[in-house]
Tab-separated table of C-alpha atoms in Angstrom:
chain	number	residue	atom	x	y	z
A	1085	UNK	CA	66.005	112.359	74.897
A	1086	UNK	CA	64.457	114.884	77.253
A	1087	UNK	CA	66.609	117.738	78.518
A	1088	UNK	CA	66.075	118.736	82.130
A	1089	UNK	CA	68.365	121.783	82.097
A	1090	UNK	CA	65.948	124.318	83.603
A	1091	UNK	CA	64.635	121.978	86.303
A	1092	UNK	CA	68.105	120.767	87.314
A	1093	UNK	CA	69.635	124.229	87.527
A	1094	UNK	CA	66.702	125.457	89.595
A	1095	UNK	CA	67.073	122.489	91.955
A	1096	UNK	CA	70.835	123.055	92.180
A	1097	UNK	CA	70.265	126.647	93.276
A	1098	UNK	CA	67.467	125.826	95.726
A	1099	UNK	CA	69.021	122.804	97.427
A	1100	UNK	CA	72.780	123.408	97.178
A	1101	UNK	CA	73.017	127.179	96.581
A	1102	UNK	CA	75.293	126.768	93.538
A	1103	UNK	CA	74.826	128.813	90.365
A	1104	UNK	CA	76.465	126.353	87.987
A	1105	UNK	CA	77.092	122.631	87.675
A	1106	UNK	CA	80.619	121.308	87.558
A	1107	UNK	CA	81.832	119.493	84.463
A	1108	UNK	CA	79.837	116.320	83.861
A	1109	UNK	CA	77.290	116.650	86.655
A	1110	UNK	CA	74.348	117.882	84.576
A	1111	UNK	CA	75.088	115.530	81.663
A	1112	UNK	CA	75.113	112.488	83.951
A	1113	UNK	CA	71.892	113.630	85.630
A	1114	UNK	CA	70.215	114.025	82.231
A	1115	UNK	CA	71.139	110.450	81.334
A	1116	UNK	CA	69.760	109.148	84.637
A	1117	UNK	CA	66.528	111.113	84.303
A	1118	UNK	CA	66.144	109.504	80.879
A	1119	UNK	CA	66.449	106.088	82.579
A	1120	UNK	CA	69.914	105.192	81.311
A	1121	UNK	CA	72.494	103.348	83.413
A	1122	UNK	CA	75.774	105.260	83.640
A	1123	UNK	CA	79.411	104.602	84.493
A	1124	UNK	CA	80.663	108.126	85.207
A	1125	UNK	CA	84.394	108.806	85.387
A	1126	UNK	CA	84.759	112.259	86.904
A	1127	UNK	CA	87.968	113.768	88.333
A	1128	UNK	CA	88.418	114.046	92.080
A	1129	UNK	CA	86.699	117.137	93.417
A	1130	UNK	CA	84.140	117.134	90.593
A	1131	UNK	CA	81.218	116.661	92.977
A	1132	UNK	CA	80.191	113.081	92.305
A	1133	UNK	CA	78.053	112.824	95.459
A	1134	UNK	CA	75.962	115.807	94.399
A	1135	UNK	CA	74.782	113.848	91.346
A	1136	UNK	CA	72.897	111.168	93.241
A	1137	UNK	CA	71.837	113.498	96.034
A	1138	UNK	CA	70.222	115.851	93.528
A	1139	UNK	CA	68.729	112.944	91.593
A	1140	UNK	CA	66.925	111.819	94.741
A	1141	UNK	CA	65.615	115.328	95.352
A	1142	UNK	CA	64.242	115.919	91.842
A	1143	UNK	CA	62.916	112.390	91.234
A	1144	UNK	CA	61.355	111.997	94.700
A	1145	UNK	CA	62.572	108.391	94.641
A	1146	UNK	CA	64.723	106.575	97.218
A	1147	UNK	CA	68.433	106.144	96.494
A	1148	UNK	CA	70.593	103.202	97.615
A	1149	UNK	CA	74.341	103.873	97.776
A	1150	UNK	CA	76.868	101.033	97.952
A	1151	UNK	CA	80.016	102.455	99.533
A	1152	UNK	CA	83.375	100.808	100.319
A	1153	UNK	CA	84.269	102.382	103.671
A	1154	UNK	CA	82.381	102.675	106.952
A	1155	UNK	CA	83.930	106.062	107.733
A	1156	UNK	CA	82.940	107.330	104.287
A	1157	UNK	CA	79.336	106.202	104.800
A	1158	UNK	CA	79.089	107.888	108.198
A	1159	UNK	CA	80.591	111.070	106.809
A	1160	UNK	CA	78.120	111.213	103.912
A	1161	UNK	CA	75.193	110.616	106.272
A	1162	UNK	CA	76.299	113.496	108.489
A	1163	UNK	CA	76.677	115.816	105.501
A	1164	UNK	CA	73.183	115.066	104.241
A	1165	UNK	CA	71.761	115.638	107.704
A	1166	UNK	CA	73.575	118.957	107.885
A	1167	UNK	CA	71.933	119.922	104.574
A	1168	UNK	CA	68.560	119.219	106.153
A	1169	UNK	CA	67.942	115.686	104.863
A	1170	UNK	CA	66.784	113.719	107.905
A	1171	UNK	CA	65.617	110.578	106.105
A	1172	UNK	CA	69.072	109.097	105.619
A	1173	UNK	CA	70.861	106.169	107.259
A	1174	UNK	CA	73.893	103.924	106.940
A	1175	UNK	CA	73.315	100.241	107.576
A	1176	UNK	CA	76.680	99.066	108.859
A	1177	UNK	CA	78.506	97.332	111.691
A	1178	UNK	CA	78.965	100.707	113.383
A	1179	UNK	CA	75.334	100.813	114.500
A	1180	UNK	CA	73.763	98.612	117.146
A	1181	UNK	CA	71.559	95.593	116.502
A	1182	UNK	CA	68.307	97.340	117.442
A	1183	UNK	CA	69.017	100.387	115.272
A	1184	UNK	CA	69.952	98.165	112.343
A	1185	UNK	CA	66.766	96.120	112.741
A	1186	UNK	CA	64.677	99.289	112.926
A	1187	UNK	CA	66.284	100.742	109.787
A	1188	UNK	CA	65.814	97.503	107.832
A	1189	UNK	CA	62.169	97.265	108.881
A	1190	UNK	CA	61.500	100.896	107.930
A	1191	UNK	CA	63.472	101.222	104.691
A	1192	UNK	CA	60.465	102.737	102.954
A	1193	UNK	CA	60.741	105.756	105.264
A	1194	UNK	CA	64.237	106.725	104.071
A	1195	UNK	CA	65.287	108.759	101.047
A	1196	UNK	CA	68.954	107.697	101.111
A	1197	UNK	CA	70.423	104.445	102.395
A	1198	UNK	CA	74.169	103.761	102.522
A	1199	UNK	CA	75.426	100.194	102.690
A	1200	UNK	CA	78.652	98.237	102.184
A	1201	UNK	CA	78.853	95.468	99.555
A	1202	UNK	CA	79.358	92.922	102.358
A	1203	UNK	CA	76.194	94.018	104.178
A	1204	UNK	CA	74.336	94.179	100.855
A	1205	UNK	CA	75.230	90.519	100.196
A	1206	UNK	CA	73.697	89.212	103.430
A	1207	UNK	CA	70.474	87.286	102.616
A	1208	UNK	CA	68.340	88.965	105.294
A	1209	UNK	CA	69.479	92.454	104.287
A	1210	UNK	CA	69.088	91.681	100.591
A	1211	UNK	CA	65.547	90.436	101.189
A	1212	UNK	CA	64.572	93.706	102.890
A	1213	UNK	CA	66.224	95.851	100.232
A	1214	UNK	CA	64.488	93.994	97.405
A	1215	UNK	CA	61.109	94.987	98.860
A	1216	UNK	CA	61.774	98.658	98.018
A	1217	UNK	CA	61.242	100.180	94.585
A	1218	UNK	CA	64.539	102.070	94.383
A	1219	UNK	CA	64.766	105.090	92.121
A	1220	UNK	CA	68.534	104.708	91.797
A	1221	UNK	CA	71.280	102.346	92.949
A	1222	UNK	CA	74.721	103.947	93.188
A	1223	UNK	CA	77.997	102.021	93.241
A	1224	UNK	CA	80.398	104.578	94.700
A	1225	UNK	CA	84.147	104.189	94.066
A	1226	UNK	CA	83.258	101.716	91.303
A	1227	UNK	CA	86.901	100.964	90.502
A	1228	UNK	CA	86.811	98.763	93.631
A	1229	UNK	CA	84.746	96.258	91.609
A	1230	UNK	CA	87.784	95.564	89.443
A	1231	UNK	CA	90.649	96.355	91.821
A	1232	UNK	CA	89.336	94.945	95.123
A	1233	UNK	CA	86.692	92.407	94.117
A	1234	UNK	CA	88.857	89.619	92.677
A	1235	UNK	CA	91.491	89.872	95.431
A	1236	UNK	CA	90.115	90.550	98.896
A	1237	UNK	CA	86.544	91.890	98.773
A	1238	UNK	CA	84.622	89.319	96.727
A	1239	UNK	CA	81.291	90.866	97.750
A	1240	UNK	CA	81.978	93.427	95.021
A	1241	UNK	CA	81.715	90.602	92.508
A	1242	UNK	CA	78.195	89.823	93.769
A	1243	UNK	CA	76.798	93.246	92.915
A	1244	UNK	CA	75.871	92.408	89.327
A	1245	UNK	CA	73.909	89.288	90.291
A	1246	UNK	CA	72.174	91.133	93.147
A	1247	UNK	CA	71.031	93.914	90.818
A	1248	UNK	CA	69.813	91.275	88.377
A	1249	UNK	CA	67.640	89.819	91.167
A	1250	UNK	CA	66.335	93.356	91.728
A	1251	UNK	CA	65.302	93.417	88.044
A	1252	UNK	CA	68.041	95.834	87.025
A	1253	UNK	CA	67.168	99.091	88.810
A	1254	UNK	CA	68.551	102.311	87.357
A	1255	UNK	CA	72.259	102.185	88.226
A	1256	UNK	CA	75.000	104.794	88.522
A	1257	UNK	CA	78.628	103.697	88.880
A	1258	UNK	CA	80.976	106.446	90.052
A	1259	UNK	CA	84.760	106.652	90.034
A	1260	UNK	CA	87.430	109.322	89.721
A	1261	UNK	CA	89.863	107.466	87.480
A	1262	UNK	CA	89.523	104.451	85.241
A	1263	UNK	CA	91.487	103.548	82.137
A	1264	UNK	CA	89.628	102.067	79.181
A	1265	UNK	CA	90.714	98.579	80.280
A	1266	UNK	CA	89.417	99.164	83.811
A	1267	UNK	CA	86.103	100.579	82.546
A	1268	UNK	CA	85.535	97.517	80.378
A	1269	UNK	CA	86.341	95.244	83.312
A	1270	UNK	CA	83.909	97.083	85.623
A	1271	UNK	CA	81.066	96.821	83.092
A	1272	UNK	CA	81.901	93.184	82.384
A	1273	UNK	CA	81.845	92.278	86.086
A	1274	UNK	CA	78.474	94.010	86.557
A	1275	UNK	CA	77.130	91.498	84.011
A	1276	UNK	CA	74.173	93.603	82.826
A	1277	UNK	CA	72.359	92.140	79.823
A	1278	UNK	CA	71.918	93.771	76.410
A	1279	UNK	CA	68.526	95.168	77.408
A	1280	UNK	CA	70.123	97.122	80.280
A	1281	UNK	CA	73.332	98.611	78.834
A	1282	UNK	CA	75.677	100.818	80.845
A	1283	UNK	CA	76.761	104.050	79.166
A	1284	UNK	CA	80.319	105.209	79.917
A	1285	UNK	CA	80.700	108.953	80.440
A	1286	UNK	CA	84.373	109.842	80.781
A	1287	UNK	CA	85.704	113.286	81.643
A	1288	UNK	CA	89.340	114.487	81.703
A	1289	UNK	CA	91.288	113.521	84.807
A	1290	UNK	CA	94.075	116.045	84.221
A	1291	UNK	CA	94.552	118.410	87.163
A	1292	UNK	CA	96.850	121.159	85.834
A	1293	UNK	CA	97.100	122.822	89.254
A	1294	UNK	CA	98.929	119.771	90.680
A	1295	UNK	CA	102.684	119.885	90.049
A	1296	UNK	CA	104.090	116.371	89.539
A	1297	UNK	CA	107.439	115.351	90.975
A	1298	UNK	CA	109.533	112.392	92.129
A	1299	UNK	CA	112.577	112.398	94.390
A	1300	UNK	CA	115.223	109.677	94.121
A	1301	UNK	CA	116.801	108.881	97.498
A	1302	UNK	CA	120.045	107.003	98.117
A	1303	UNK	CA	118.631	104.923	100.972
A	1304	UNK	CA	115.937	104.984	103.668
A	1305	UNK	CA	117.841	107.523	105.792
A	1306	UNK	CA	118.144	109.843	102.811
A	1307	UNK	CA	114.448	109.361	102.047
A	1308	UNK	CA	113.525	110.404	105.590
A	1309	UNK	CA	115.830	113.429	105.317
A	1310	UNK	CA	114.146	114.501	102.065
A	1311	UNK	CA	110.707	113.959	103.587
A	1312	UNK	CA	111.465	116.036	106.692
A	1313	UNK	CA	112.761	118.877	104.519
A	1314	UNK	CA	109.617	118.786	102.374
A	1315	UNK	CA	107.251	118.669	105.355
A	1316	UNK	CA	109.098	121.558	106.991
A	1317	UNK	CA	108.964	123.736	103.867
A	1318	UNK	CA	105.634	122.856	102.228
A	1319	UNK	CA	102.400	124.651	102.959
A	1320	UNK	CA	99.924	122.502	104.825
A	1321	UNK	CA	97.655	120.577	104.987
A	1322	UNK	CA	99.101	117.472	103.374
A	1323	UNK	CA	98.707	113.709	103.066
A	1324	UNK	CA	101.561	111.187	103.040
A	1325	UNK	CA	100.665	107.707	101.768
A	1326	UNK	CA	102.262	104.461	102.952
A	1327	UNK	CA	101.940	100.768	102.153
A	1328	UNK	CA	102.765	99.852	105.766
A	1329	UNK	CA	100.721	100.733	108.856
A	1330	UNK	CA	103.835	100.418	111.016
A	1331	UNK	CA	105.783	102.843	108.836
A	1332	UNK	CA	102.853	105.300	108.844
A	1333	UNK	CA	102.947	105.274	112.662
A	1334	UNK	CA	106.733	105.741	112.739
A	1335	UNK	CA	106.824	108.611	110.265
A	1336	UNK	CA	103.884	110.400	111.911
A	1337	UNK	CA	105.853	110.341	115.163
A	1338	UNK	CA	109.038	111.470	113.378
A	1339	UNK	CA	107.250	114.438	111.799
A	1340	UNK	CA	105.675	115.406	115.111
A	1341	UNK	CA	109.008	115.294	116.960
A	1342	UNK	CA	111.520	116.467	114.346
A	1343	UNK	CA	109.499	118.866	112.197
A	1344	UNK	CA	107.189	120.230	114.903
A	1345	UNK	CA	104.255	119.764	112.553
A	1346	UNK	CA	100.978	118.380	113.877
A	1347	UNK	CA	100.639	114.917	112.379
A	1348	UNK	CA	98.761	111.664	112.927
A	1349	UNK	CA	98.625	108.183	111.436
A	1350	UNK	CA	95.426	106.851	109.878
A	1351	UNK	CA	94.960	103.193	108.943
A	1352	UNK	CA	92.850	100.091	109.517
A	1353	UNK	CA	94.815	99.166	112.637
A	1354	UNK	CA	93.023	101.965	114.497
A	1355	UNK	CA	89.501	101.493	115.790
A	1356	UNK	CA	86.579	103.202	114.034
A	1357	UNK	CA	86.188	105.892	116.688
A	1358	UNK	CA	89.868	106.870	116.531
A	1359	UNK	CA	89.876	107.020	112.723
A	1360	UNK	CA	86.725	109.136	112.731
A	1361	UNK	CA	88.259	111.508	115.294
A	1362	UNK	CA	91.527	111.858	113.343
A	1363	UNK	CA	89.674	112.480	110.085
A	1364	UNK	CA	87.655	115.296	111.588
A	1365	UNK	CA	90.642	116.829	113.339
A	1366	UNK	CA	92.283	116.938	109.914
A	1367	UNK	CA	89.162	118.530	108.421
A	1368	UNK	CA	89.213	121.015	111.299
A	1369	UNK	CA	92.864	122.019	110.666
A	1370	UNK	CA	93.819	120.626	114.068
A	1371	UNK	CA	96.125	118.181	112.273
A	1372	UNK	CA	98.422	119.431	109.487
A	1373	UNK	CA	99.643	116.141	108.045
A	1374	UNK	CA	97.987	112.732	107.815
A	1375	UNK	CA	100.242	109.674	107.439
A	1376	UNK	CA	97.824	107.216	105.900
A	1377	UNK	CA	97.325	103.992	104.054
A	1378	UNK	CA	95.514	104.184	100.736
A	1379	UNK	CA	91.928	104.052	102.054
A	1380	UNK	CA	92.200	107.543	103.565
A	1381	UNK	CA	90.824	110.249	101.334
A	1382	UNK	CA	87.907	108.453	99.688
A	1383	UNK	CA	85.078	110.940	99.872
A	1384	UNK	CA	87.006	113.356	102.095
A	1385	UNK	CA	86.034	116.787	100.782
A	1386	UNK	CA	88.858	118.874	102.184
A	1387	UNK	CA	89.455	121.249	99.336
A	1388	UNK	CA	92.657	122.972	100.514
A	1389	UNK	CA	95.096	120.030	100.664
A	1390	UNK	CA	98.350	121.434	99.297
A	1391	UNK	CA	100.409	118.290	98.870
A	1392	UNK	CA	100.238	114.526	98.532
A	1393	UNK	CA	103.453	112.574	99.058
A	1394	UNK	CA	103.878	108.863	98.388
A	1395	UNK	CA	106.465	107.427	100.770
A	1396	UNK	CA	105.953	104.029	99.137
A	1397	UNK	CA	105.204	103.331	95.494
A	1398	UNK	CA	101.504	103.032	94.612
A	1399	UNK	CA	100.464	99.759	92.996
A	1400	UNK	CA	99.162	101.252	89.746
A	1401	UNK	CA	98.604	104.548	87.963
A	1402	UNK	CA	94.836	104.438	88.581
A	1403	UNK	CA	95.386	104.408	92.341
A	1404	UNK	CA	98.061	107.073	92.048
A	1405	UNK	CA	95.802	109.375	90.053
A	1406	UNK	CA	93.007	108.869	92.608
A	1407	UNK	CA	95.266	109.658	95.542
A	1408	UNK	CA	97.053	112.726	94.168
A	1409	UNK	CA	93.662	114.053	93.073
A	1410	UNK	CA	92.880	114.748	96.720
A	1411	UNK	CA	95.173	117.765	96.499
A	1412	UNK	CA	94.148	121.178	95.253
A	1413	UNK	CA	90.403	120.738	94.971
A	1414	UNK	CA	90.071	124.479	95.551
A	1415	UNK	CA	91.858	125.030	92.235
A	1416	UNK	CA	94.973	126.500	93.869
A	1417	UNK	CA	98.501	125.320	93.176
A	1418	UNK	CA	99.362	122.005	94.818
A	1419	UNK	CA	101.985	119.296	94.448
A	1420	UNK	CA	102.273	115.494	94.257
A	1421	UNK	CA	105.617	113.852	95.041
A	1422	UNK	CA	106.805	110.238	94.944
A	1423	UNK	CA	109.801	109.393	97.145
A	1424	UNK	CA	111.749	106.494	95.683
A	1425	UNK	CA	114.934	104.591	96.412
A	1426	UNK	CA	116.272	101.367	94.922
A	1427	UNK	CA	114.402	98.376	96.274
A	1428	UNK	CA	111.161	100.232	97.009
A	1429	UNK	CA	109.411	98.165	94.367
A	1430	UNK	CA	109.870	95.107	96.585
A	1431	UNK	CA	107.061	96.244	98.928
A	1432	UNK	CA	104.265	96.378	96.308
A	1433	UNK	CA	105.763	93.272	94.685
A	1434	UNK	CA	105.537	91.364	97.986
A	1435	UNK	CA	101.996	92.654	98.483
A	1436	UNK	CA	101.146	91.272	95.051
A	1437	UNK	CA	102.542	87.847	95.918
A	1438	UNK	CA	101.191	87.636	99.467
A	1439	UNK	CA	97.716	89.094	98.995
A	1440	UNK	CA	96.450	86.161	96.925
A	1441	UNK	CA	96.110	82.546	98.135
A	1442	UNK	CA	99.043	80.308	97.257
A	1443	UNK	CA	98.767	76.854	95.739
A	1444	UNK	CA	99.154	74.978	99.056
A	1445	UNK	CA	96.388	77.001	100.706
A	1446	UNK	CA	94.038	76.513	97.743
A	1447	UNK	CA	94.577	72.747	97.670
A	1448	UNK	CA	94.129	72.474	101.452
A	1449	UNK	CA	90.941	74.549	101.363
A	1450	UNK	CA	89.407	72.483	98.565
A	1451	UNK	CA	90.269	69.280	100.421
A	1452	UNK	CA	88.880	70.476	103.776
A	1453	UNK	CA	88.029	74.146	104.476
A	1454	UNK	CA	88.245	73.547	108.230
A	1455	UNK	CA	91.914	72.608	107.928
A	1456	UNK	CA	92.863	76.240	107.214
A	1457	UNK	CA	90.178	77.926	109.341
A	1458	UNK	CA	91.479	81.069	111.039
A	1459	UNK	CA	94.859	81.076	109.299
A	1460	UNK	CA	93.980	83.813	106.785
A	1461	UNK	CA	90.472	85.259	106.859
A	1462	UNK	CA	90.881	87.213	103.613
A	1463	UNK	CA	91.979	84.131	101.701
A	1464	UNK	CA	89.184	82.069	103.234
A	1465	UNK	CA	86.568	84.651	102.278
A	1466	UNK	CA	87.933	84.808	98.751
A	1467	UNK	CA	87.975	81.035	98.271
A	1468	UNK	CA	84.511	80.715	99.767
A	1469	UNK	CA	83.233	83.009	97.017
A	1470	UNK	CA	85.019	81.166	94.215
A	1471	UNK	CA	84.037	77.680	95.413
A	1472	UNK	CA	80.430	78.849	95.682
A	1473	UNK	CA	80.673	79.836	92.026
A	1474	UNK	CA	82.104	76.415	91.136
A	1475	UNK	CA	85.644	77.429	90.229
A	1476	UNK	CA	88.000	74.470	89.949
A	1477	UNK	CA	91.454	74.487	91.543
A	1478	UNK	CA	93.094	74.914	88.147
A	1479	UNK	CA	90.776	77.788	87.214
A	1480	UNK	CA	91.699	79.554	90.449
A	1481	UNK	CA	95.417	78.994	89.965
A	1482	UNK	CA	95.159	80.435	86.456
A	1483	UNK	CA	93.048	83.380	87.651
A	1484	UNK	CA	95.447	84.336	90.446
A	1485	UNK	CA	98.445	83.885	88.156
A	1486	UNK	CA	96.903	86.347	85.684
A	1487	UNK	CA	96.134	88.796	88.505
A	1488	UNK	CA	99.765	88.695	89.655
A	1489	UNK	CA	101.062	89.239	86.123
A	1490	UNK	CA	98.680	92.180	85.686
A	1491	UNK	CA	99.776	93.741	88.977
A	1492	UNK	CA	103.444	93.378	88.086
A	1493	UNK	CA	102.783	95.082	84.755
A	1494	UNK	CA	101.002	97.929	86.561
A	1495	UNK	CA	103.937	98.275	88.952
A	1496	UNK	CA	106.390	98.569	86.049
A	1497	UNK	CA	104.327	101.476	84.697
A	1498	UNK	CA	104.534	103.207	88.090
A	1499	UNK	CA	108.312	102.651	88.178
A	1500	UNK	CA	108.599	104.164	84.703
A	1501	UNK	CA	106.604	107.197	85.863
A	1502	UNK	CA	108.730	107.620	89.014
A	1503	UNK	CA	112.118	107.207	87.307
A	1504	UNK	CA	111.558	109.001	83.997
A	1505	UNK	CA	113.735	111.882	82.869
A	1506	UNK	CA	110.854	113.121	80.733
A	1507	UNK	CA	107.502	114.761	81.397
A	1508	UNK	CA	105.560	112.898	84.094
A	1509	UNK	CA	102.233	114.425	83.091
A	1510	UNK	CA	102.715	113.101	79.573
A	1511	UNK	CA	103.183	109.547	80.928
A	1512	UNK	CA	100.164	109.809	83.231
A	1513	UNK	CA	97.773	111.302	80.677
A	1514	UNK	CA	98.837	108.996	77.852
A	1515	UNK	CA	98.015	106.045	80.093
A	1516	UNK	CA	94.441	107.366	80.274
A	1517	UNK	CA	94.418	108.242	76.548
A	1518	UNK	CA	94.080	111.946	77.297
A	1519	UNK	CA	95.410	114.913	75.396
A	1520	UNK	CA	98.751	116.143	76.757
A	1521	UNK	CA	99.042	119.921	77.282
A	1522	UNK	CA	102.236	121.830	76.592
A	1523	UNK	CA	104.833	121.694	79.355
A	1524	UNK	CA	105.462	124.697	81.614
A	1525	UNK	CA	107.086	125.306	85.005
A	1526	UNK	CA	103.849	124.363	86.818
A	1527	UNK	CA	103.585	121.003	85.048
A	1528	UNK	CA	106.287	118.767	86.545
A	1529	UNK	CA	109.978	118.510	87.432
A	1530	UNK	CA	111.169	117.752	83.887
A	1531	UNK	CA	114.671	119.248	83.466
A	1532	UNK	CA	114.589	120.561	87.048
A	1533	UNK	CA	117.203	119.713	89.672
A	1534	UNK	CA	114.999	120.944	92.494
A	1535	UNK	CA	111.409	121.999	93.165
A	1536	UNK	CA	111.085	125.777	93.362
A	1537	UNK	CA	108.402	125.904	96.053
A	1538	UNK	CA	108.532	129.690	96.250
A	1539	UNK	CA	107.882	130.091	92.534
A	1540	UNK	CA	104.977	127.631	92.824
A	1541	UNK	CA	103.616	129.529	95.823
A	1542	UNK	CA	103.885	126.436	98.018
A	1543	UNK	CA	106.666	127.514	100.377
A	1544	UNK	CA	105.348	127.658	103.902
A	1545	UNK	CA	104.830	131.162	105.244
A	1546	UNK	CA	104.266	130.778	108.970
A	1547	UNK	CA	102.399	134.081	109.113
A	1548	UNK	CA	99.729	132.671	106.806
A	1549	UNK	CA	98.975	129.682	108.991
A	1550	UNK	CA	95.646	129.541	110.810
A	1551	UNK	CA	94.638	127.408	113.721
A	1552	UNK	CA	91.161	126.085	114.294
A	1553	UNK	CA	90.625	128.876	116.804
A	1554	UNK	CA	90.846	131.494	114.040
A	1555	UNK	CA	87.467	130.312	112.712
A	1556	UNK	CA	84.059	130.923	114.206
A	1557	UNK	CA	81.753	127.955	114.701
A	1558	UNK	CA	79.854	128.652	111.453
A	1559	UNK	CA	83.098	128.369	109.478
A	1560	UNK	CA	84.086	125.213	111.340
A	1561	UNK	CA	80.778	123.508	110.501
A	1562	UNK	CA	81.092	124.542	106.861
A	1563	UNK	CA	84.618	123.099	106.731
A	1564	UNK	CA	83.350	119.834	108.148
A	1565	UNK	CA	80.344	119.407	105.895
A	1566	UNK	CA	80.964	121.483	102.767
A	1567	UNK	CA	79.895	119.454	99.744
A	1568	UNK	CA	81.607	120.009	96.414
């Protein structure tokens, strides 16, 4: 296998002004340059986007990136343009018909194209894309193939067959956390043949600078009291995750009014323009705390987030690891806290039950799809995919039953993590089959009655706070578009 060390390090210095690669970046690039498909599991903040951006620059071949979120695509396009790459576009519902038609008819003029799996699956778009000899196809946030595909975004399940039609182009799958079971499921769903294997490259997900904690509340009022105390005392910026859009709105307002901390809600109930504005106000330090649903944070390179709080329980440890990994990307001390009170598990449990089509809906759809038209678009889209692939009613019932059992098992693992009297880092790292370091006061709240924020250096010092006006415009631009 050829080693491209000298060339890659020279390109890194010239194009990105970095002296050294982060862990895993150069190794993954070497595999790609030797024409090997890769599933790369790199921790949050490890610079996954740099891998395919640099590959495009050194190979002089076009790169197609399949991305899960419209806001993430737009953000990546703007960053590349800021770096001087003008031949980049995102083909999405955010652009007008004429612009989309122009981009599709001039794909050969672009070096980087971003696209959602849903747009990628459209026959007209697929036809245009298949006319290009792509140097690399990237599946960003590849865990979505396993976690989102079978439940509410079936277009993710089409990716393997689409790439087969494209004669298996060189493929890079990127994610920040994936257990061995999840990695196997991703590769299995991509359905590559034995002549086009996918090599897994897994790097440690442990983030020793993130202190792990959980707070047990007596009831919802006590939970809100604990949260307000934390938000008042913790250094900003921070992210608080919710399972409910309504609750995210309520708590954002509570923090604004009671804690006098600049906060905003971020979720799919807001229009694209509002979400984009809130995201960039957060990047700009004009907002201290984001109250968000789980989608917020994918690809957001804000390296000074000091805390991540989960107001509601995450659905699984993979998601939890992804979300807390958005803290402390600058390497400084940060903290991740779960707030939990008895009964909280009912929310993710209900989501598990209600997110998948029930037996009555499945039978009605198979009898006459029009009879349920408009009643649940997600369920309709899901069943349309499975009927197209000739699944019987019984096969679907068995599939969804297994998915529910798997989700409930994942939730029990989260509950164990949140309620343990032992070392939380040990539980998290053992789940990912990683080596567990020795425990110290910066590890987690094992044998601690309270979090010593001052000892951790996370207690808010109002004199240290900066507003956006303390930065000149060069610093503001760098904060917006700095690529890790």
